[in-house]
Amino acid sequence: MRFKVGGTLAYEVLEPSTFIINIHALHTPAQTLVEERFTVDPAHHIEELSAAHGESRFIRLDAQQPGMLNITYSALAETSVKLIPADQLASVQLMGMDTSVIPYLYPSRYCQSDKLYRFAHNHFGHIDSAFEKVLAITDWIHDHVEYLSGSTNSQTSAYDTVTELAGVCRDFAHLGIALCRALDIPARYFTGYACQLNPPDFHACFEAYLGGNWIIFDPTHLIPLNGLVKIATGRDAADASIATMFGRVNGLSVTASCELADEGFEPIYYVDGQLSGLSYL
């Protein structure tokens, strides 16, 4: 499927500052960029960088003069996904795990899986199938954590979310990741543009490593799982922030959009009895 995606960021720069901007869609075997455009107004020195293992594309922007700064990105992305039968999505033994996957087993800043070990095993440890275990985690979060805009901030962690039972997509994803890791299932943060999200925004969900594949899960249940355009993955939101500023800067606005560019889109959701997992790789 093809999607038209876009994002805008607006700032007031108060002193010479450097920005790391992470709103470019990724180039992957399953995601092709037919066209894209990135503009900065007023013009500043920019440099495009890529993470070591292709988890994200960054723009490093050097704003030497105080004033307003407007950043605009747009792209036409073509994505393909694959459905993998649940019986092929077993847990991967640590001895056979690729070294690039192992870091996604560890606790991280926002995903304190070590603090949630007992909770995870008490609620989900009895489920034999790894895929069904992650589905159960996803459904528990959806059913027990209230989606509440403005209820959390940049310091909120998975442990806070399971305590307060409220959050936004970022918090839902962090909790899903932490619970998976507590059950020895590698999991990573996924941020992207999301089709049919209302209101439009950048969206966070997570991927679990099952049967040698990264399988997408969205505890918010707000979007079709095959309606995403990937921007970045990481251990948690600290690795996949839309923008990071070094200097005195006031954030003014952030917008995102994702629209279908093709007809015939058939949305996919995980429901009771789902027999397949969906992968973007």
CSV table of C-alpha atoms in Angstrom, one decimal:
chain,number,residue,atom,x,y,z
A,1,MET,CA,0.0,0.0,0.0
A,2,ARG,CA,1.0,3.6,-0.5
A,3,PHE,CA,0.6,6.3,2.1
A,4,LYS,CA,1.1,10.1,1.9
A,5,VAL,CA,2.8,11.1,5.2
A,6,GLY,CA,3.9,14.4,6.6
A,7,GLY,CA,5.0,16.2,9.7
A,8,THR,CA,5.7,19.8,10.8
A,9,LEU,CA,7.6,21.1,13.8
A,10,ALA,CA,7.7,24.7,14.9
A,11,TYR,CA,10.1,26.2,17.5
A,12,GLU,CA,11.3,29.5,18.9
A,13,VAL,CA,15.1,29.4,19.2
A,14,LEU,CA,16.3,31.6,22.1
A,15,GLU,CA,20.1,31.0,21.7
A,16,PRO,CA,22.4,29.0,19.3
A,17,SER,CA,21.1,25.4,19.5
A,18,THR,CA,21.4,22.0,17.9
A,19,PHE,CA,18.5,19.8,17.0
A,20,ILE,CA,18.3,16.1,16.3
A,21,ILE,CA,15.1,15.6,14.2
A,22,ASN,CA,13.7,12.1,13.7
A,23,ILE,CA,10.6,12.4,11.4
A,24,HIS,CA,11.9,10.8,8.2
A,25,ALA,CA,10.3,7.6,7.1
A,26,LEU,CA,12.8,4.7,7.1
A,27,HIS,CA,14.2,2.9,4.0
A,28,THR,CA,13.7,-0.8,4.6
A,29,PRO,CA,13.2,-3.9,2.5
A,30,ALA,CA,9.5,-3.6,3.2
A,31,GLN,CA,9.2,0.2,3.0
A,32,THR,CA,10.2,2.2,-0.1
A,33,LEU,CA,10.1,5.9,-0.4
A,34,VAL,CA,8.8,6.9,-3.8
A,35,GLU,CA,9.4,10.6,-3.1
A,36,GLU,CA,10.1,12.8,0.0
A,37,ARG,CA,10.8,16.4,0.8
A,38,PHE,CA,12.3,18.1,3.8
A,39,THR,CA,12.5,21.9,4.3
A,40,VAL,CA,13.7,24.2,7.0
A,41,ASP,CA,12.6,27.8,7.2
A,42,PRO,CA,14.7,29.8,7.6
A,43,ALA,CA,17.5,27.8,6.0
A,44,HIS,CA,20.1,26.3,8.4
A,45,HIS,CA,23.0,23.9,8.1
A,46,ILE,CA,21.6,20.3,8.2
A,47,GLU,CA,23.2,16.9,8.0
A,48,GLU,CA,21.5,13.5,7.5
A,49,LEU,CA,22.7,10.6,9.7
A,50,SER,CA,21.6,7.0,10.1
A,51,ALA,CA,21.7,4.8,13.2
A,52,ALA,CA,24.2,2.0,13.1
A,53,HIS,CA,21.7,-0.8,12.4
A,54,GLY,CA,19.2,1.3,10.4
A,55,GLU,CA,16.8,1.8,13.3
A,56,SER,CA,16.3,5.5,12.3
A,57,ARG,CA,17.3,8.4,10.1
A,58,PHE,CA,18.3,11.6,11.8
A,59,ILE,CA,18.7,15.2,10.7
A,60,ARG,CA,21.2,17.2,12.7
A,61,LEU,CA,20.3,20.8,12.4
A,62,ASP,CA,22.5,23.7,13.7
A,63,ALA,CA,20.5,26.9,14.4
A,64,GLN,CA,23.1,29.6,15.2
A,65,GLN,CA,20.7,32.6,15.3
A,66,PRO,CA,17.7,33.2,17.6
A,67,GLY,CA,14.3,33.3,16.0
A,68,MET,CA,11.5,31.2,14.6
A,69,LEU,CA,12.2,27.8,13.1
A,70,ASN,CA,9.8,25.8,11.0
A,71,ILE,CA,10.5,22.2,9.8
A,72,THR,CA,8.4,20.4,7.3
A,73,TYR,CA,8.6,16.8,6.0
A,74,SER,CA,6.5,15.0,3.4
A,75,ALA,CA,6.8,11.6,1.7
A,76,LEU,CA,5.0,9.1,-0.4
A,77,ALA,CA,5.8,5.7,1.1
A,78,GLU,CA,5.1,2.2,-0.2
A,79,THR,CA,4.9,-0.5,2.4
A,80,SER,CA,4.4,-4.2,2.4
A,81,VAL,CA,3.6,-6.4,5.4
A,82,LYS,CA,3.4,-10.2,5.8
A,83,LEU,CA,1.2,-12.3,8.0
A,84,ILE,CA,3.0,-15.2,9.7
A,85,PRO,CA,1.1,-18.1,11.1
A,86,ALA,CA,1.0,-18.2,14.9
A,87,ASP,CA,2.5,-21.7,15.1
A,88,GLN,CA,5.7,-20.2,13.6
A,89,LEU,CA,5.9,-17.4,16.3
A,90,ALA,CA,7.5,-19.3,19.2
A,91,SER,CA,9.9,-17.9,21.7
A,92,VAL,CA,13.5,-17.7,20.5
A,93,GLN,CA,16.0,-19.3,22.8
A,94,LEU,CA,18.8,-17.0,24.0
A,95,MET,CA,21.5,-19.3,22.8
A,96,GLY,CA,20.2,-19.0,19.2
A,97,MET,CA,19.3,-15.4,19.3
A,98,ASP,CA,21.1,-12.9,17.0
A,99,THR,CA,23.3,-10.5,18.9
A,100,SER,CA,21.4,-7.5,17.5
A,101,VAL,CA,18.3,-8.7,19.3
A,102,ILE,CA,19.8,-9.3,22.8
A,103,PRO,CA,19.7,-5.6,23.9
A,104,TYR,CA,15.9,-5.7,23.6
A,105,LEU,CA,15.8,-8.2,26.5
A,106,TYR,CA,17.3,-5.7,29.0
A,107,PRO,CA,15.5,-3.2,31.2
A,108,SER,CA,15.8,0.4,29.8
A,109,ARG,CA,15.0,3.9,31.1
A,110,TYR,CA,11.3,3.7,30.5
A,111,CYS,CA,10.8,0.0,30.4
A,112,GLN,CA,11.8,-1.4,33.8
A,113,SER,CA,11.1,-5.0,33.2
A,114,ASP,CA,13.1,-6.0,36.3
A,115,LYS,CA,10.5,-4.2,38.4
A,116,LEU,CA,7.6,-5.9,36.6
A,117,TYR,CA,8.9,-9.5,36.7
A,118,ARG,CA,6.4,-10.7,39.3
A,119,PHE,CA,3.5,-8.9,37.8
A,120,ALA,CA,4.2,-10.3,34.3
A,121,HIS,CA,4.6,-13.9,35.5
A,122,ASN,CA,1.5,-13.7,37.7
A,123,HIS,CA,-0.7,-12.4,34.9
A,124,PHE,CA,0.8,-14.0,31.8
A,125,GLY,CA,3.4,-16.6,32.8
A,126,HIS,CA,0.8,-19.5,32.5
A,127,ILE,CA,0.3,-19.0,28.8
A,128,ASP,CA,2.3,-21.5,26.7
A,129,SER,CA,2.2,-19.8,23.2
A,130,ALA,CA,4.6,-16.8,23.0
A,131,PHE,CA,2.4,-15.1,20.4
A,132,GLU,CA,-0.7,-15.6,22.5
A,133,LYS,CA,1.2,-14.4,25.5
A,134,VAL,CA,2.0,-11.1,23.8
A,135,LEU,CA,-1.6,-10.8,22.6
A,136,ALA,CA,-2.8,-11.2,26.2
A,137,ILE,CA,-0.4,-8.5,27.3
A,138,THR,CA,-1.7,-6.2,24.6
A,139,ASP,CA,-5.3,-6.9,25.5
A,140,TRP,CA,-4.7,-6.5,29.2
A,141,ILE,CA,-3.2,-3.0,28.7
A,142,HIS,CA,-6.1,-2.0,26.4
A,143,ASP,CA,-8.7,-3.2,28.9
A,144,HIS,CA,-7.1,-1.9,32.1
A,145,VAL,CA,-5.1,1.3,31.2
A,146,GLU,CA,-7.2,4.3,30.3
A,147,TYR,CA,-6.1,6.2,27.2
A,148,LEU,CA,-6.0,9.7,28.7
A,149,SER,CA,-4.3,12.7,26.9
A,150,GLY,CA,-2.3,14.9,29.1
A,151,SER,CA,-2.2,12.3,31.9
A,152,THR,CA,1.6,11.6,31.6
A,153,ASN,CA,4.8,13.4,30.8
A,154,SER,CA,8.3,12.7,29.4
A,155,GLN,CA,9.3,11.2,32.7
A,156,THR,CA,6.5,8.6,32.9
A,157,SER,CA,7.8,5.0,32.8
A,158,ALA,CA,6.1,1.6,32.4
A,159,TYR,CA,6.2,1.1,36.1
A,160,ASP,CA,4.3,4.4,36.6
A,161,THR,CA,1.7,3.4,34.0
A,162,VAL,CA,0.9,0.0,35.6
A,163,THR,CA,0.5,1.9,38.9
A,164,GLU,CA,-1.6,4.8,37.6
A,165,LEU,CA,-3.4,2.8,34.9
A,166,ALA,CA,-3.6,5.8,32.6
A,167,GLY,CA,-1.5,7.1,29.7
A,168,VAL,CA,-1.1,7.7,26.0
A,169,CYS,CA,0.3,5.6,23.1
A,170,ARG,CA,3.9,6.1,24.3
A,171,ASP,CA,3.0,4.7,27.7
A,172,PHE,CA,1.0,1.8,26.4
A,173,ALA,CA,4.0,0.8,24.2
A,174,HIS,CA,6.4,1.1,27.1
A,175,LEU,CA,4.3,-1.1,29.3
A,176,GLY,CA,3.9,-3.7,26.6
A,177,ILE,CA,7.7,-3.8,26.0
A,178,ALA,CA,8.5,-4.0,29.7
A,179,LEU,CA,6.1,-6.9,30.3
A,180,CYS,CA,7.4,-8.8,27.3
A,181,ARG,CA,11.0,-8.4,28.5
A,182,ALA,CA,10.0,-9.6,31.9
A,183,LEU,CA,8.9,-12.8,30.2
A,184,ASP,CA,12.2,-13.1,28.3
A,185,ILE,CA,10.6,-12.0,25.0
A,186,PRO,CA,12.7,-9.3,23.2
A,187,ALA,CA,10.6,-6.2,22.5
A,188,ARG,CA,11.3,-2.8,21.0
A,189,TYR,CA,9.6,0.6,20.6
A,190,PHE,CA,8.1,1.5,17.2
A,191,THR,CA,7.2,5.0,16.2
A,192,GLY,CA,5.6,6.0,12.9
A,193,TYR,CA,2.9,7.7,10.9
A,194,ALA,CA,-0.5,6.0,11.4
A,195,CYS,CA,-3.3,5.8,9.0
A,196,GLN,CA,-6.9,6.4,10.3
A,197,LEU,CA,-5.6,7.8,13.7
A,198,ASN,CA,-8.0,10.4,15.0
A,199,PRO,CA,-6.8,13.0,15.7
A,200,PRO,CA,-3.8,12.6,13.5
A,201,ASP,CA,-0.5,12.4,15.3
A,202,PHE,CA,2.8,10.5,15.5
A,203,HIS,CA,2.0,7.1,16.9
A,204,ALA,CA,3.9,4.7,19.2
A,205,CYS,CA,3.4,0.9,19.5
A,206,PHE,CA,5.8,-2.0,19.9
A,207,GLU,CA,7.3,-5.0,18.2
A,208,ALA,CA,8.0,-8.4,19.9
A,209,TYR,CA,10.6,-10.8,18.6
A,210,LEU,CA,8.9,-14.1,17.9
A,211,GLY,CA,10.0,-17.0,15.7
A,212,GLY,CA,12.8,-14.9,14.3
A,213,ASN,CA,10.5,-12.0,13.2
A,214,TRP,CA,9.6,-8.6,14.6
A,215,ILE,CA,5.8,-8.7,15.1
A,216,ILE,CA,3.8,-5.5,15.5
A,217,PHE,CA,1.4,-4.9,18.5
A,218,ASP,CA,-0.6,-1.8,19.4
A,219,PRO,CA,-2.2,-1.9,22.9
A,220,THR,CA,-4.3,1.3,22.1
A,221,HIS,CA,-6.3,-0.6,19.4
A,222,LEU,CA,-6.6,2.8,17.7
A,223,ILE,CA,-5.2,2.0,14.2
A,224,PRO,CA,-5.1,-0.8,11.7
A,225,LEU,CA,-1.8,-2.7,12.2
A,226,ASN,CA,-1.1,-2.6,8.4
A,227,GLY,CA,-1.6,1.2,8.3
A,228,LEU,CA,1.8,2.3,9.7
A,229,VAL,CA,4.8,4.0,8.1
A,230,LYS,CA,7.8,3.3,10.2
A,231,ILE,CA,10.0,6.2,11.4
A,232,ALA,CA,12.2,4.5,14.0
A,233,THR,CA,12.6,1.7,16.4
A,234,GLY,CA,14.6,1.6,19.7
A,235,ARG,CA,14.8,0.3,23.2
A,236,ASP,CA,12.2,2.9,24.3
A,237,ALA,CA,11.1,6.5,23.4
A,238,ALA,CA,14.6,7.8,24.4
A,239,ASP,CA,16.0,6.1,21.3
A,240,ALA,CA,13.2,7.3,19.0
A,241,SER,CA,12.3,10.8,20.0
A,242,ILE,CA,10.8,12.9,17.2
A,243,ALA,CA,13.0,15.8,18.2
A,244,THR,CA,15.8,16.4,20.7
A,245,MET,CA,17.1,19.9,21.4
A,246,PHE,CA,20.4,21.0,22.8
A,247,GLY,CA,20.1,24.7,23.8
A,248,ARG,CA,17.3,27.1,24.9
A,249,VAL,CA,14.3,26.3,22.7
A,250,ASN,CA,10.5,26.7,23.0
A,251,GLY,CA,8.4,24.1,21.3
A,252,LEU,CA,5.4,25.7,19.6
A,253,SER,CA,3.6,23.0,17.6
A,254,VAL,CA,3.8,19.5,16.2
A,255,THR,CA,1.6,18.0,13.6
A,256,ALA,CA,1.6,14.7,11.7
A,257,SER,CA,-0.6,13.2,8.9
A,258,CYS,CA,-0.9,9.9,7.1
A,259,GLU,CA,-3.4,9.4,4.3
A,260,LEU,CA,-4.0,6.5,1.9
A,261,ALA,CA,-2.7,7.0,-1.6
A,262,ASP,CA,-4.3,3.7,-2.9
A,263,GLU,CA,-7.7,2.2,-3.0
A,264,GLY,CA,-8.5,-1.3,-1.7
A,265,PHE,CA,-7.0,-1.0,1.7
A,266,GLU,CA,-8.2,-3.7,4.0
A,267,PRO,CA,-7.4,-2.9,7.7
A,268,ILE,CA,-5.9,-5.7,9.9
A,269,TYR,CA,-6.4,-5.9,13.6
A,270,TYR,CA,-5.6,-8.6,16.1
A,271,VAL,CA,-8.9,-10.1,17.5
A,272,ASP,CA,-9.8,-13.1,19.6
A,273,GLY,CA,-8.6,-16.2,17.7
A,274,GLN,CA,-6.2,-14.4,15.5
A,275,LEU,CA,-4.0,-17.0,13.8
A,276,SER,CA,-1.3,-14.8,12.3
A,277,GLY,CA,1.2,-12.2,13.4
A,278,LEU,CA,2.0,-9.1,11.2
A,279,SER,CA,5.5,-8.1,10.4
A,280,TYR,CA,6.9,-5.0,8.7
A,281,LEU,CA,10.2,-6.8,7.8
